[in-house]
Amino acid sequence: MHDTFDKTVQDRKETSAGLMQYSAENLVPFGPIHPALKEPEYFKLILEGERIVDVIPRIGYVHRGLEKAAEQRPWIQNIYMFERTCGICSFAHSTAYVQAVEGLLLYKLPERAKFIRLVVAELERIHSHLLWIGLMGHWAGFETLFMWVWKDREIVLDIVEAIAGNRIHKSLATIEGVKRDIPEPLIPGFIERLKYITTRVHYYRNVVDTESTLLIRTEGIGKISADRLEQLCAVGPLVRAAGIPRDVRRDDPYAAYNDVPMDLVTKSGVDIHTLMQQRLDEVVVSVNMIIYALEHMPPGPVKLRVPPVVPKGENASHVEAPRGELFYFVKSNGGRMPERVKVRTPTLANLPSALEMLKGHTLADVPVVLTGIDPCFGCMDRLSFLDRDSQKLWRWSGEELRQYGIHHYFPERKK
Amino acid sequence: MARRMRHTVETSAVDLFTLIEKKLSPANAKRETGSDRLLVLRVPQDQLIASLKLLTEEMGLKHLSTITGLDIGDSIELNYQFWHSDRIVDIKTSVSKTDPRIETCTPIIPGAVLYEMEVHDMFGVTFQGHPWMDRKLLLPDNYPKDLPPPLLKGTSSEKIRKAVGIEK
């Protein structure tokens, strides 16, 4: 990445002249904000004709200053604030935070609470991965997949609601435990519904492997080598799809991951197609882990009573969120509020890789590749195009770009 | 399904940590607190890049999880946190608050590019040699130049809200 940073747009224009049919260089501002989507980000795409030659990121449009706010709130209140960092992997955030605090407190977490944390974390992974598969279908022009997968995702959300009382912000993790127990009579129903999800996922796996609409849009798109991903410190399903067996659940087990069998899914090379296979296979593994955990849940309390102050010290903690390693660092001065809390989300770690994956592809591939790293990406609806030579400016909505992408690959379809 | 127990590593926690400590001892690294899964080493500022190079190239610590900035009164502390199997290695160094400057580590660890920008935004530390130091990553474009960076202890939330026009 380094070598491309310092080259100016002007340099590129000179080197590219005459190579392409369209040598005019276009700057395409991508983003930043749309209220209906998850995380607004902004990318300046530098194009040569149709090809992307460079991408410049600008994030921070929803930077709400949580790290600063955490320094002015009690330890317990911060759990619920950090949970709201993300609208999808909320439980991963609260777990990572309470784990960092628990490391300073040195109590022994109740066994049953560990299992409940695992169950909810894996349910969250299933719902996040299914959501992503649906979005891939949407951006690739395969609306039916989107509708079907999101219908099946409702099953998981119903289970989460039965356990936590909420669909998304579970407010379940607390320091030294979880706030609610899983009622025993509900467990057989959960298992039955989870088994149904497995059958659905096997069906979708078949669709992903055989459906030509998807294959055209995903095979060979967004390639990046395992070495490059390692250099860029990428995390989560992205590195596992490249064949690097890196997973916090296996390497540095937390909650009950030490007691529940787990198959680590890896693939042999990244493109959008293998990323879809990777995530679908991880859903099956998660279902198996939840069923095992529900069947082997130890009895006992789910929470300890702890004082509201945390001893002086520093601790770092990480969990495997659906998108990859989520890192928390906590520093306490021995008071009622933290001295410092640091959050590093997986999307920030994967962003440099996504920028590399975009290079060399066409504008029509942008939605698919950017969705490929599952970036909580929310900026498709506000983009304008500037042709540098004619100074012509025009705007497309996200829907128009989607239609453009579909038309690029399937010209016979009506625009 | 094969039952998978805790991932075994060849060197025990103590071994790996002692090895790292030994390796970095020419760089004046001093072990601070830490447990059997977290190693905290403090290195002088001028030895940081050499230490990171040793860690990534000779000790195989490839994955930098993040760079955490801390305001510790008269100086700013930078924590380079690595994840290696079941351990976290935290390399600490300090830069002065009056002239917060340090060399970039992006030639050794390309993945640190956004982490350094984040610390630059939040603590005002300049990473010399970083190609994007003139840009902002997280802070709004209208963040006032005369207001100190937001995560320094001297900058109160009220001041920030007033300066960017959220509160009058």
Coordinates of C-alpha atoms in Angstrom, one line a residue:
Chain A
M1 CA 0.0 0.0 0.0
H2 CA 2.9 2.3 0.9
D3 CA 4.2 2.8 -2.6
T4 CA 0.8 4.0 -3.9
F5 CA 0.3 6.5 -1.1
D6 CA 2.6 9.2 -2.1
K7 CA 1.9 9.1 -5.8
T8 CA -0.3 12.0 -6.7
V9 CA -3.3 11.9 -8.8
Q10 CA -1.4 13.8 -11.5
D11 CA 1.4 11.2 -11.7
R12 CA -1.1 8.5 -12.3
K13 CA -2.8 10.5 -15.1
E14 CA 0.5 10.7 -16.9
T15 CA 1.4 7.1 -16.6
S16 CA -2.1 6.0 -17.6
A17 CA -2.4 8.1 -20.7
G18 CA -2.9 6.1 -23.8
L19 CA -3.2 2.8 -22.0
M20 CA -6.9 2.7 -21.8
Q21 CA -9.7 3.6 -24.2
Y22 CA -10.8 6.1 -21.6
S23 CA -7.7 7.7 -20.2
A24 CA -9.7 10.4 -18.5
E25 CA -9.2 10.1 -14.8
N26 CA -12.3 10.2 -12.7
L27 CA -12.5 11.0 -9.1
V28 CA -15.5 9.3 -7.6
P29 CA -16.5 10.4 -4.1
F30 CA -18.1 7.4 -2.5
G31 CA -20.2 8.2 0.6
P32 CA -20.4 9.3 3.3
I33 CA -23.7 9.1 5.0
H34 CA -27.1 7.4 4.7
P35 CA -29.4 7.1 7.7
A36 CA -30.8 3.7 6.7
L37 CA -27.5 1.9 6.5
K38 CA -25.1 0.8 9.2
E39 CA -21.8 2.6 9.2
P40 CA -21.2 5.6 6.9
E41 CA -17.7 5.7 5.5
Y42 CA -16.4 7.8 2.7
F43 CA -14.0 6.6 -0.1
K44 CA -12.5 8.7 -2.8
L45 CA -12.1 6.4 -5.8
I46 CA -9.6 7.3 -8.4
L47 CA -10.6 5.8 -11.7
E48 CA -9.0 5.3 -15.1
G49 CA -11.9 4.7 -17.3
E50 CA -13.7 1.9 -15.6
R51 CA -10.8 0.6 -13.5
I52 CA -10.1 1.7 -9.9
V53 CA -6.4 2.7 -9.5
D54 CA -6.5 4.1 -6.0
V55 CA -8.8 4.5 -3.0
I56 CA -8.5 7.1 -0.3
P57 CA -10.6 6.5 2.9
R58 CA -12.1 9.0 5.2
I59 CA -14.1 7.6 8.1
G60 CA -15.4 9.2 11.3
Y61 CA -18.8 10.3 10.2
V62 CA -20.4 8.5 13.1
H63 CA -17.5 9.0 15.5
R64 CA -19.5 9.8 18.7
G65 CA -16.6 10.1 21.1
L66 CA -17.4 7.0 23.1
E67 CA -13.9 6.7 24.4
K68 CA -14.0 10.2 25.9
A69 CA -17.5 9.6 27.2
A70 CA -16.5 6.4 28.9
E71 CA -14.1 8.4 31.1
Q72 CA -17.0 10.2 32.6
R73 CA -19.3 7.3 33.3
P74 CA -19.3 4.5 36.0
W75 CA -17.9 1.1 35.0
I76 CA -21.4 -0.5 34.9
Q77 CA -23.0 2.2 32.7
N78 CA -20.2 1.9 30.2
I79 CA -21.3 -1.7 29.4
Y80 CA -24.5 -0.4 27.9
M81 CA -22.8 2.5 26.1
F82 CA -20.2 0.3 24.5
E83 CA -22.9 -2.2 23.5
R84 CA -24.2 0.6 21.3
T85 CA -21.0 0.9 19.3
C86 CA -22.4 -1.5 16.8
G87 CA -26.0 -2.4 15.9
I88 CA -25.1 -5.9 14.9
C89 CA -22.3 -7.2 17.1
S90 CA -23.5 -5.5 20.2
F91 CA -22.8 -8.5 22.4
A92 CA -19.3 -8.8 21.2
H93 CA -18.6 -5.3 22.3
S94 CA -20.1 -5.7 25.8
T95 CA -18.3 -9.0 26.2
A96 CA -14.9 -7.6 25.2
Y97 CA -15.4 -4.7 27.6
V98 CA -16.5 -6.7 30.6
Q99 CA -13.7 -9.2 30.0
A100 CA -11.1 -6.5 30.2
V101 CA -12.6 -5.3 33.4
E102 CA -12.9 -8.8 34.8
G103 CA -9.2 -9.2 34.2
L104 CA -8.6 -6.5 36.8
L105 CA -11.1 -7.8 39.3
L106 CA -9.8 -11.3 39.6
Y107 CA -13.0 -13.1 40.5
K108 CA -13.9 -16.5 39.1
L109 CA -16.6 -16.2 36.4
P110 CA -19.5 -18.6 37.0
E111 CA -19.4 -21.6 34.6
R112 CA -23.0 -21.2 33.5
A113 CA -22.4 -17.6 32.6
K114 CA -19.5 -18.6 30.4
F115 CA -21.8 -21.0 28.5
I116 CA -24.6 -18.4 28.1
R117 CA -22.0 -15.9 26.8
L118 CA -20.9 -18.5 24.2
V119 CA -24.5 -19.2 23.1
V120 CA -25.4 -15.6 22.6
A121 CA -22.1 -14.7 20.9
E122 CA -22.6 -17.5 18.4
L123 CA -26.3 -16.6 17.8
E124 CA -25.0 -13.1 17.1
R125 CA -22.5 -14.5 14.6
I126 CA -25.2 -16.5 12.8
H127 CA -27.4 -13.4 12.5
S128 CA -24.6 -11.2 11.3
H129 CA -23.3 -13.7 8.7
L130 CA -26.9 -14.4 7.4
L131 CA -27.5 -10.6 7.2
W132 CA -24.3 -10.3 5.2
I133 CA -25.2 -13.2 2.8
G134 CA -28.5 -11.4 2.1
L135 CA -26.8 -8.1 1.4
M136 CA -24.4 -9.8 -1.0
G137 CA -27.4 -11.2 -2.8
H138 CA -28.9 -7.7 -2.9
W139 CA -25.8 -6.0 -4.3
A140 CA -25.2 -8.7 -6.8
G141 CA -28.7 -8.4 -8.2
F142 CA -30.1 -11.6 -6.7
E143 CA -33.0 -10.2 -4.7
T144 CA -34.6 -13.6 -4.0
L145 CA -31.5 -14.7 -2.0
F146 CA -31.8 -11.5 0.1
M147 CA -35.4 -12.1 0.9
W148 CA -35.0 -15.7 1.8
V149 CA -31.9 -15.4 3.9
W150 CA -33.3 -12.5 5.9
K151 CA -36.5 -14.5 6.5
D152 CA -34.4 -17.2 8.1
R153 CA -32.4 -14.7 10.0
E154 CA -35.6 -13.9 11.9
I155 CA -35.5 -17.3 13.5
V156 CA -32.2 -16.4 15.2
L157 CA -33.5 -13.0 16.3
D158 CA -36.5 -14.7 17.8
I159 CA -34.2 -17.0 19.8
V160 CA -32.2 -14.0 21.0
E161 CA -35.4 -12.2 22.0
A162 CA -36.5 -15.2 24.0
I163 CA -33.2 -15.2 25.8
A164 CA -32.4 -11.5 26.3
G165 CA -35.7 -9.8 25.9
N166 CA -34.4 -7.7 23.0
R167 CA -33.5 -8.6 19.4
I168 CA -30.4 -6.5 18.9
H169 CA -29.1 -4.7 22.0
K170 CA -29.2 -7.7 24.3
S171 CA -27.9 -5.9 27.5
L172 CA -27.0 -9.3 28.7
A173 CA -23.4 -9.2 29.6
T174 CA -22.5 -7.7 32.9
I175 CA -19.3 -7.6 35.0
E176 CA -18.7 -11.1 36.4
G177 CA -21.7 -12.8 34.8
V178 CA -24.7 -12.4 32.6
K179 CA -28.0 -10.7 33.6
R180 CA -30.4 -13.4 32.6
D181 CA -30.4 -17.2 32.7
I182 CA -31.6 -19.3 29.7
P183 CA -34.9 -21.0 30.9
E184 CA -34.5 -24.8 30.6
P185 CA -38.0 -25.4 29.1
L186 CA -37.1 -23.3 26.1
I187 CA -34.0 -25.2 25.1
P188 CA -35.6 -28.0 23.1
G189 CA -37.4 -25.5 21.0
F190 CA -34.2 -23.5 20.3
I191 CA -32.4 -26.7 19.2
E192 CA -35.2 -27.6 16.8
R193 CA -35.2 -24.2 15.2
L194 CA -31.4 -24.1 15.0
K195 CA -31.4 -27.5 13.2
Y196 CA -33.8 -26.0 10.7
I197 CA -31.2 -23.2 10.1
T198 CA -28.6 -25.8 9.3
T199 CA -30.8 -27.3 6.6
R200 CA -31.4 -23.8 5.1
V201 CA -27.7 -23.0 5.2
H202 CA -26.8 -26.2 3.3
Y203 CA -29.4 -25.1 0.7
Y204 CA -27.9 -21.6 0.4
R205 CA -24.4 -23.1 0.1
N206 CA -25.6 -25.1 -2.9
V207 CA -27.1 -21.9 -4.3
V208 CA -23.9 -19.9 -3.8
D209 CA -21.9 -22.7 -5.5
T210 CA -24.1 -23.2 -8.5
E211 CA -26.2 -20.1 -9.3
S212 CA -24.6 -18.4 -12.3
T213 CA -26.0 -15.0 -11.4
L214 CA -23.9 -15.0 -8.2
L215 CA -20.9 -16.8 -9.7
I216 CA -20.4 -14.1 -12.4
R217 CA -20.5 -11.3 -9.8
T218 CA -18.3 -13.0 -7.2
E219 CA -15.8 -15.5 -8.7
G220 CA -12.3 -13.9 -9.0
I221 CA -13.6 -10.6 -7.7
G222 CA -11.7 -8.9 -4.8
K223 CA -8.7 -11.1 -4.7
I224 CA -5.9 -10.5 -2.2
S225 CA -3.0 -12.8 -1.2
A226 CA -2.6 -14.3 2.3
D227 CA 0.8 -12.6 2.7
R228 CA -0.7 -9.2 2.0
L229 CA -3.5 -9.8 4.5
E230 CA -1.0 -10.8 7.1
Q231 CA 1.1 -7.6 6.5
L232 CA -2.1 -5.5 6.7
C233 CA -3.0 -7.1 10.0
A234 CA -6.5 -8.2 8.7
V235 CA -8.8 -10.2 10.9
G236 CA -11.8 -12.5 10.9
P237 CA -13.4 -14.5 8.1
L238 CA -11.3 -12.5 5.6
V239 CA -8.0 -14.0 6.8
R240 CA -9.5 -17.4 7.4
A241 CA -10.8 -17.5 3.8
A242 CA -7.2 -16.8 2.8
G243 CA -6.1 -20.0 4.7
I244 CA -4.6 -18.3 7.8
P245 CA -6.0 -20.2 10.8
R246 CA -6.5 -17.1 13.0
D247 CA -9.4 -17.1 15.4
V248 CA -9.5 -15.7 18.9
R249 CA -12.1 -18.3 19.9
R250 CA -9.5 -21.0 19.2
D251 CA -6.2 -19.3 19.8
D252 CA -7.1 -17.4 23.0
P253 CA -10.3 -19.0 24.3
Y254 CA -12.6 -16.9 26.4
A255 CA -16.1 -17.6 27.8
A256 CA -16.7 -21.4 27.3
Y257 CA -14.8 -21.8 24.1
N258 CA -12.4 -24.0 25.9
D259 CA -15.1 -26.5 26.8
V260 CA -17.1 -26.6 23.5
P261 CA -15.7 -28.4 20.4
M262 CA -15.1 -26.2 17.5
D263 CA -14.1 -26.8 13.8
L264 CA -12.1 -24.0 12.4
V265 CA -13.2 -23.2 8.9
T266 CA -10.6 -22.1 6.5
K267 CA -10.4 -21.7 2.7
S268 CA -7.5 -21.5 0.3
G269 CA -7.8 -18.1 -1.3
V270 CA -9.8 -14.9 -1.0
D271 CA -12.3 -13.8 -3.5
I272 CA -15.9 -12.7 -2.8
H273 CA -17.1 -16.2 -3.7
T274 CA -14.9 -18.0 -1.1
L275 CA -15.9 -15.3 1.5
M276 CA -19.6 -16.4 0.9
Q277 CA -18.6 -20.0 1.4
Q278 CA -16.5 -19.2 4.4
R279 CA -19.3 -17.4 6.2
L280 CA -22.0 -20.0 5.4
D281 CA -19.7 -22.7 6.7
E282 CA -19.0 -20.7 9.9
V283 CA -22.8 -20.5 10.4
V284 CA -23.0 -24.4 10.5
V285 CA -20.1 -24.6 12.9
S286 CA -21.8 -22.0 15.1
V287 CA -25.1 -23.9 15.1
N288 CA -23.2 -27.0 16.2
M289 CA -21.5 -25.1 19.0
I290 CA -24.7 -23.6 20.3
I291 CA -26.5 -27.0 20.3
Y292 CA -23.5 -28.6 22.2
A293 CA -23.4 -25.7 24.7
L294 CA -27.2 -25.8 25.3
E295 CA -27.1 -29.6 25.9
H296 CA -24.0 -29.4 28.2
M297 CA -24.8 -26.3 30.2
P298 CA -23.6 -26.6 33.8
P299 CA -26.0 -25.6 36.6
G300 CA -25.4 -22.8 39.0
P301 CA -25.5 -19.1 39.4
V302 CA -25.1 -16.8 36.4
K303 CA -23.8 -13.7 38.1
L304 CA -21.6 -12.6 41.0
R305 CA -22.0 -9.5 43.1
V306 CA -19.1 -7.2 42.6
P307 CA -18.2 -3.8 44.1
P308 CA -18.6 -0.7 41.8
V309 CA -14.9 0.2 42.0
V310 CA -12.2 -1.5 39.9
P311 CA -8.6 -1.9 41.3
K312 CA -5.8 0.1 39.7
G313 CA -4.3 -1.5 36.6
E314 CA -4.3 -2.0 32.9
N315 CA -5.7 -4.9 30.9
A316 CA -6.3 -5.8 27.3
S317 CA -9.0 -8.1 26.0
H318 CA -10.2 -9.4 22.7
V319 CA -13.0 -11.5 21.4
E320 CA -13.9 -12.9 18.0
A321 CA -16.7 -10.7 16.8
P322 CA -18.6 -11.8 13.6
R323 CA -16.3 -9.6 11.6
G324 CA -13.0 -10.5 13.3
E325 CA -10.9 -9.7 16.3
L326 CA -12.5 -6.9 18.4
F327 CA -9.9 -5.4 20.8
Y328 CA -10.5 -3.5 24.1
F329 CA -8.0 -1.9 26.4
V330 CA -9.0 -0.7 29.8
K331 CA -7.0 1.4 32.3
S332 CA -8.2 1.9 35.9
N333 CA -7.0 4.4 38.5
G334 CA -8.9 2.5 41.2
G335 CA -11.9 4.8 41.0
R336 CA -15.6 4.5 40.1
M337 CA -14.9 5.4 36.4
P338 CA -12.3 4.2 34.0
E339 CA -9.2 6.3 33.3
R340 CA -9.2 5.2 29.6
V341 CA -11.0 2.7 27.4
K342 CA -9.8 2.0 23.9
V343 CA -11.9 0.2 21.3
R344 CA -10.5 -1.2 18.0
T345 CA -13.2 -2.6 15.8
P346 CA -12.6 -5.3 13.2
T347 CA -13.7 -3.1 10.4
L348 CA -10.9 -0.6 11.0
A349 CA -8.4 -3.5 10.9
N350 CA -9.9 -4.8 7.6
L351 CA -10.2 -1.4 5.9
P352 CA -6.7 -1.3 4.4
S353 CA -7.3 -4.8 2.9
A354 CA -10.6 -3.7 1.4
L355 CA -8.8 -0.8 -0.3
E356 CA -6.3 -3.2 -1.8
M357 CA -9.0 -5.5 -2.9
L358 CA -10.8 -2.7 -4.8
K359 CA -7.8 -1.9 -6.9
G360 CA -7.9 -3.1 -10.5
H361 CA -11.6 -3.8 -10.4
T362 CA -14.3 -1.9 -12.2
L363 CA -16.7 0.6 -10.7
A364 CA -19.5 -2.0 -11.2
D365 CA -17.7 -4.2 -8.6
V366 CA -17.4 -1.6 -5.9
P367 CA -20.6 -2.5 -4.0
V368 CA -19.8 -6.2 -4.0
V369 CA -16.1 -5.8 -3.0
L370 CA -16.8 -3.3 -0.3
T371 CA -19.6 -5.4 1.1
G372 CA -17.1 -8.3 0.9
I373 CA -15.3 -7.5 4.1
D374 CA -18.7 -7.0 5.8
P375 CA -17.8 -3.4 6.7
C376 CA -21.0 -2.1 8.2
F377 CA -20.9 0.0 5.1
G378 CA -23.4 2.7 4.7
C379 CA -22.7 5.2 2.0
M380 CA -24.0 3.9 -1.3
D381 CA -26.7 6.4 -1.6
R382 CA -24.7 9.6 -1.9
L383 CA -22.2 9.6 -4.6
S384 CA -21.3 12.1 -7.3
F385 CA -19.1 11.6 -10.4
L386 CA -16.8 14.1 -11.8
D387 CA -15.2 13.7 -15.3
R388 CA -12.0 15.6 -14.9
D389 CA -11.6 16.4 -18.6
S390 CA -15.0 17.7 -19.4
Q391 CA -15.6 18.9 -15.8
K392 CA -19.0 17.3 -16.1
L393 CA -20.6 16.5 -12.8
W394 CA -23.4 14.0 -12.3
R395 CA -25.0 12.1 -9.4
W396 CA -26.2 8.6 -8.9
S397 CA -28.1 7.1 -6.1
G398 CA -27.1 3.8 -4.6
E399 CA -30.0 2.1 -6.4
E400 CA -28.7 3.6 -9.7
L401 CA -25.2 2.3 -9.1
R402 CA -26.7 -1.1 -8.2
Q403 CA -28.6 -1.1 -11.5
Y404 CA -25.5 0.0 -13.3
G405 CA -23.5 -2.9 -11.8
I406 CA -26.3 -5.4 -12.8
H407 CA -26.5 -4.0 -16.3
H408 CA -22.7 -4.2 -16.7
Y409 CA -22.8 -7.9 -16.1
F410 CA -26.2 -8.8 -17.6
P411 CA -26.8 -6.4 -20.5
E412 CA -29.8 -8.4 -21.6
R413 CA -31.7 -7.5 -18.4
K414 CA -33.8 -4.4 -18.4
K415 CA -32.2 -1.5 -16.7
Chain B
M1 CA -16.8 -33.5 15.2
A2 CA -13.4 -33.7 16.8
R3 CA -13.3 -32.3 20.3
R4 CA -10.9 -29.4 20.2
M5 CA -9.3 -28.4 23.4
R6 CA -7.3 -25.3 24.2
H7 CA -4.9 -24.6 21.3
T8 CA -1.5 -25.8 22.3
V9 CA 1.6 -23.7 21.6
E10 CA 5.2 -24.9 21.5
T11 CA 6.6 -22.4 24.0
S12 CA 4.9 -21.8 27.3
A13 CA 3.8 -18.3 28.2
V14 CA 6.8 -17.8 30.4
D15 CA 9.2 -19.0 27.8
L16 CA 7.9 -16.8 25.0
F17 CA 7.8 -13.8 27.3
T18 CA 11.4 -14.4 28.7
L19 CA 12.6 -14.8 25.1
I20 CA 11.1 -11.5 24.0
E21 CA 12.5 -9.8 27.1
K22 CA 15.9 -11.2 26.4
K23 CA 15.7 -10.3 22.7
L24 CA 14.8 -6.7 23.5
S25 CA 17.2 -6.2 26.4
P26 CA 19.9 -4.5 24.1
A27 CA 17.1 -2.0 23.4
N28 CA 16.8 -1.2 27.1
A29 CA 13.4 -2.8 27.3
K30 CA 12.1 -3.0 30.9
R31 CA 9.3 -5.4 31.9
E32 CA 6.5 -3.7 33.7
T33 CA 3.3 -5.3 35.1
G34 CA 1.7 -8.2 33.3
S35 CA 0.3 -11.7 33.8
D36 CA 1.0 -15.0 32.1
R37 CA -1.0 -13.8 29.1
L38 CA -0.1 -10.1 28.9
L39 CA 3.5 -8.9 28.7
V40 CA 4.1 -5.2 29.1
L41 CA 7.5 -3.9 28.0
R42 CA 8.7 -0.3 28.1
V43 CA 11.2 0.8 25.6
P44 CA 12.9 4.2 25.1
Q45 CA 11.5 6.2 22.3
D46 CA 14.6 6.0 20.1
Q47 CA 14.6 2.2 20.4
L48 CA 11.0 1.7 19.4
I49 CA 11.4 1.0 15.7
A50 CA 14.4 -1.3 16.3
S51 CA 12.3 -3.2 18.9
L52 CA 9.3 -3.5 16.6
K53 CA 11.5 -4.8 13.9
L54 CA 13.0 -7.5 16.1
L55 CA 9.5 -8.5 17.3
T56 CA 8.0 -8.8 13.8
E57 CA 11.0 -10.2 11.9
E58 CA 12.7 -12.4 14.4
M59 CA 10.0 -13.3 17.0
G60 CA 7.2 -13.8 14.5
L61 CA 4.8 -11.3 16.1
K62 CA 3.1 -10.3 12.9
H63 CA -0.3 -9.2 14.1
L64 CA -0.5 -5.7 15.5
S65 CA -3.9 -5.4 17.1
T66 CA -3.8 -1.7 17.6
I67 CA -1.9 1.3 18.9
T68 CA -3.4 2.8 22.1
G69 CA -2.6 6.3 23.2
L70 CA -2.7 7.3 26.9
D71 CA -2.5 10.7 28.5
I72 CA -0.3 10.2 31.6
G73 CA 0.1 13.8 32.7
D74 CA 3.3 15.3 31.3
S75 CA 3.7 12.8 28.4
I76 CA 1.7 10.7 26.0
E77 CA 2.2 7.0 26.2
L78 CA 1.9 4.8 23.1
N79 CA 1.0 1.1 23.5
Y80 CA 1.8 -1.1 20.5
Q81 CA -0.3 -4.2 21.2
F82 CA 0.5 -7.4 19.4
W83 CA -1.6 -10.6 19.4
H84 CA 0.3 -13.8 19.2
S85 CA -1.6 -17.1 19.8
D86 CA -2.9 -16.8 23.3
R87 CA -0.8 -13.8 24.5
I88 CA -0.9 -10.1 24.1
V89 CA 2.4 -8.3 24.0
D90 CA 2.3 -4.6 24.8
I91 CA 5.2 -2.4 23.8
K92 CA 5.1 0.9 25.6
T93 CA 6.9 4.1 24.8
S94 CA 6.4 7.7 25.8
V95 CA 6.5 10.9 23.8
S96 CA 6.6 14.4 25.3
K97 CA 3.4 16.4 25.3
T98 CA 5.1 19.6 24.2
D99 CA 6.6 18.1 21.1
P100 CA 4.7 14.9 20.4
R101 CA 6.7 13.3 17.5
I102 CA 7.8 9.8 16.8
E103 CA 8.9 7.8 13.8
T104 CA 6.2 5.9 11.9
C105 CA 6.2 2.1 12.0
T106 CA 4.3 1.6 8.7
P107 CA 7.3 0.5 6.7
I108 CA 7.6 -2.5 9.1
I109 CA 3.9 -3.0 9.8
P110 CA 1.8 -1.7 6.8
G111 CA -1.4 -2.6 8.8
A112 CA -0.6 0.2 11.3
V113 CA -1.5 2.9 8.8
L114 CA -4.9 3.7 10.2
Y115 CA -4.0 3.1 13.8
E116 CA -1.3 5.8 13.6
M117 CA -3.8 8.2 12.0
E118 CA -6.2 7.5 14.8
V119 CA -3.6 8.4 17.5
H120 CA -2.7 11.5 15.5
D121 CA -6.3 12.6 15.5
M122 CA -7.0 11.9 19.1
F123 CA -3.7 12.8 20.8
G124 CA -1.9 15.0 18.3
V125 CA 1.1 12.8 18.0
T126 CA 2.9 13.2 14.6
F127 CA 4.2 10.1 13.1
Q128 CA 7.2 11.2 11.0
G129 CA 7.3 9.5 7.6
H130 CA 3.6 8.5 7.6
P131 CA 2.2 9.5 4.2
W132 CA -1.2 10.7 5.4
M133 CA -0.3 12.8 8.4
D134 CA -1.9 15.9 6.8
R135 CA -5.3 14.3 6.6
K136 CA -7.9 13.6 9.3
L137 CA -9.4 10.2 9.8
L138 CA -11.9 10.4 12.6
L139 CA -12.2 14.1 13.6
P140 CA -14.6 16.4 11.8
D141 CA -13.0 18.8 9.3
N142 CA -14.3 21.7 11.4
Y143 CA -12.4 20.6 14.6
P144 CA -10.8 23.9 15.7
K145 CA -7.1 24.2 15.2
D146 CA -6.6 26.0 18.5
L147 CA -8.4 23.3 20.5
P148 CA -6.1 20.5 21.8
P149 CA -6.8 17.0 20.6
P150 CA -9.9 15.5 22.2
L151 CA -8.6 12.6 24.2
L152 CA -6.0 14.6 26.1
K153 CA -7.2 15.0 29.7
G154 CA -7.1 18.8 29.5
T155 CA -9.7 18.9 26.8
S156 CA -13.2 18.6 28.4
S157 CA -16.2 17.4 26.6
E158 CA -18.0 20.7 27.1
K159 CA -15.1 22.5 25.4
I160 CA -15.4 20.2 22.4
R161 CA -19.1 20.5 22.2
K162 CA -18.9 24.3 22.3
A163 CA -16.1 24.5 19.8
V164 CA -17.8 22.3 17.1
G165 CA -21.1 24.1 17.6
I166 CA -23.2 21.4 19.2
E167 CA -23.7 23.5 22.3
K168 CA -23.8 27.2 22.8

